[in-house]
Amino acid sequence: MNASDLAPTYDLAVIGGGPAGLAAASLAARAGLSTVLFDENPGIGGQIYRGITSTPVTDRTILGEDYWAGAELAAEAKTSGALIVGGATVWSLDPQRIVGVSIGGKARLIEARRVIIATGAQERPFPVPGWTLPGVMTAGGAQTALKAQGLLPAGRTVIAGTGPLLWLLAAQILRAGGKIEAILDTTPRANWLRALPHLPDFVLSPYFAKGLKLLREVRAKAPVVRADRIEAVGTERLSEVRFGRGDGDRRIAADLLLLHQGIVPNVNLAIAAGVAHEWNERQLCFQPVLDPDFGSSVPGIAVAGDGAGIAGGTAAAERGRIAAIAAVCALKPQATVPDPQTVRQRLQREEMGRAFLDWLNRPAERFRQPEGDTLVCRCEEVTAQQVHDMAAMGCEGPNQMKAFLRCGMGPCQGRLCGLTVTELIAQQRDTTPAEVGYYRLRPPVKPITLAELASLPISEIERKAVER
Amino acid sequence: MFKRLAEAGAPVAITVDGKAISARAGDTVAAALLVAGIDHCRTTPVTGAPRAPYCLMGVCFDCLVTVDGVGSRQGCLVPVREGMTIETQLGKREAGR
């Protein structure tokens, strides 16, 4: 697929090929909308179903049945008539729904009558001392390597943090025959207080039985230690992990440290498109302001899946369907679509138990608001102390902070420091993250080369506009 | 740091800083570097600290490498191809590299 093969206009452009994007594109194409789906990865599936059509992991018990459920979604999308383009990086989306996309080093601008942003989630920053050392990775990264390439951690592996993915990854590594030296559980005990009122809903949800089974499976094979301090130590690469509770100080030699403290919406494209966002205090992240059909503040642009607020993969697919039904009803009212009420009921069922999981796995303040020399911005190597000092001097927000320290101005464009900088400023200035706000993000939201920009087709009118 | 569960996928010959490495079809550049035991793929422009792939999902930009002469490509998003030339990036990317 070349950029030049794209049509100039589509009824619907879906950005992201995870569960939300696949379900949305599939439903819309089947209802007769000309639909294109872009994903920057070589294959579809998003992160949760990463490598679903190509994984070399053939033993189905390793990744588990919840993973393989993605195969159906992928097959449905492939036969739906939607044009699915892998290796396609969307670097721009404007309120007029002009989509800037690069494929194989060539860029194109296409128009879409409707857009569904399904860019999903990323892992929450986990700024502990030494988190930039080679040998330290995210748990999600290790899981991606397992799903997509069948890579298993070798050597001494330590997993640290909180949240369901941490336990799922541990189970998958163990099932595949891997070894885990220790799991450092950073879930604050006090979280139970706020989680307990939501326990009844959780018990009734599909997560309950699965979660218990997973915990039992992992605890039987790997030592689990509670920790409220974690430090990755090494000079050129990780050599040991220091951790402890209270005054305790323990060390464990390690080759690989996998960090995880939950996932947060991947907001860059939506914010750059002008979609209004709000602070979610329970999930401690920014999420788009959406109507019941997942329509955003920008007409014609919806945000579905975990990008709309974290709810998990199966909920993401239902959200994608709801957003797609809205797009079909707006563009082709006579088309047949599934009954939206049925989809909403399924979504409600999938979202049950989420409040309990969110409150229980809410990461501790000290792992979200680092101190001293701990790097906050990995790209520009800005420390927590620098951000603290600047906020104390009167710097009011993350955008001013960029001007002073360059945090958020490296290649990741704030993805790995945005939430930390917002929270640190709020803490220092005794206000709320909602009040402080987030980085102002502008296209291109992914780096593109000048050659790619120069490859954009030019019309005769455009050429005449600049020619003398 | 990582080993392959199974030697599935056809071998793909690539070079990393001039050294021949056998990757597998289905590998991304970042995955190929990890399994080959290459301990870092770039050093940072600010302090020259070594970095290795961190998120493998396109958000951290720590796996930036030069692929077939084009600098600062995200290794975790680029599939390996027979004959691909990969160079690790040292500090600031120099003009003309």
XYZ file of N, CA and C in Angstrom, chain A residues 121-126 161-166 259-264 310 361 363:
63
model
N -4.162 3.390 24.692
C -3.500 3.786 25.926
C -1.999 3.560 25.828
N -1.295 4.135 26.751
C 0.128 3.864 26.934
C 0.337 3.634 28.426
N 1.508 3.137 28.787
C 1.737 2.929 30.213
C 2.012 4.253 30.917
N 1.516 4.354 32.127
C 1.744 5.562 32.919
C 3.245 5.687 33.202
N 3.768 6.922 33.119
C 5.185 7.092 33.477
C 5.455 6.531 34.880
N 6.623 5.929 35.050
C 6.994 5.337 36.341
C 8.373 5.879 36.714
N 5.666 -2.897 40.482
C 4.589 -1.941 40.273
C 3.248 -2.425 40.764
N 2.216 -2.002 40.045
C 0.854 -2.315 40.448
C -0.051 -2.370 39.214
N -1.151 -3.063 39.337
C -2.124 -3.101 38.241
C -2.235 -4.460 37.593
N -3.396 -4.720 36.952
C -3.673 -6.043 36.397
C -2.627 -6.535 35.380
N -2.130 -5.630 34.540
C -1.188 -6.050 33.490
C 0.082 -6.684 34.068
N 0.486 -6.156 35.237
C 1.692 -6.665 35.902
C 1.554 -8.161 36.184
N 8.821 -2.385 34.673
C 8.018 -1.474 35.490
C 6.605 -1.335 34.934
N 5.647 -1.216 35.839
C 4.278 -0.958 35.384
C 3.447 -0.372 36.511
N 2.776 0.748 36.242
C 1.794 1.229 37.227
C 0.560 1.753 36.513
N -0.013 0.870 35.732
C -1.272 1.199 35.080
C -1.088 1.848 33.723
N -2.207 2.023 33.043
C -2.167 2.648 31.725
C -3.042 3.897 31.719
N -2.710 4.800 30.807
C -3.420 6.085 30.703
C -3.713 6.368 29.228
N -9.705 4.792 30.588
C -9.323 3.383 30.615
C -10.493 2.485 31.035
N -5.692 -0.107 42.438
C -4.376 -0.045 41.794
C -3.886 1.374 41.551
N -1.711 4.252 41.685
C -0.304 4.264 42.084
C -0.025 5.271 43.201
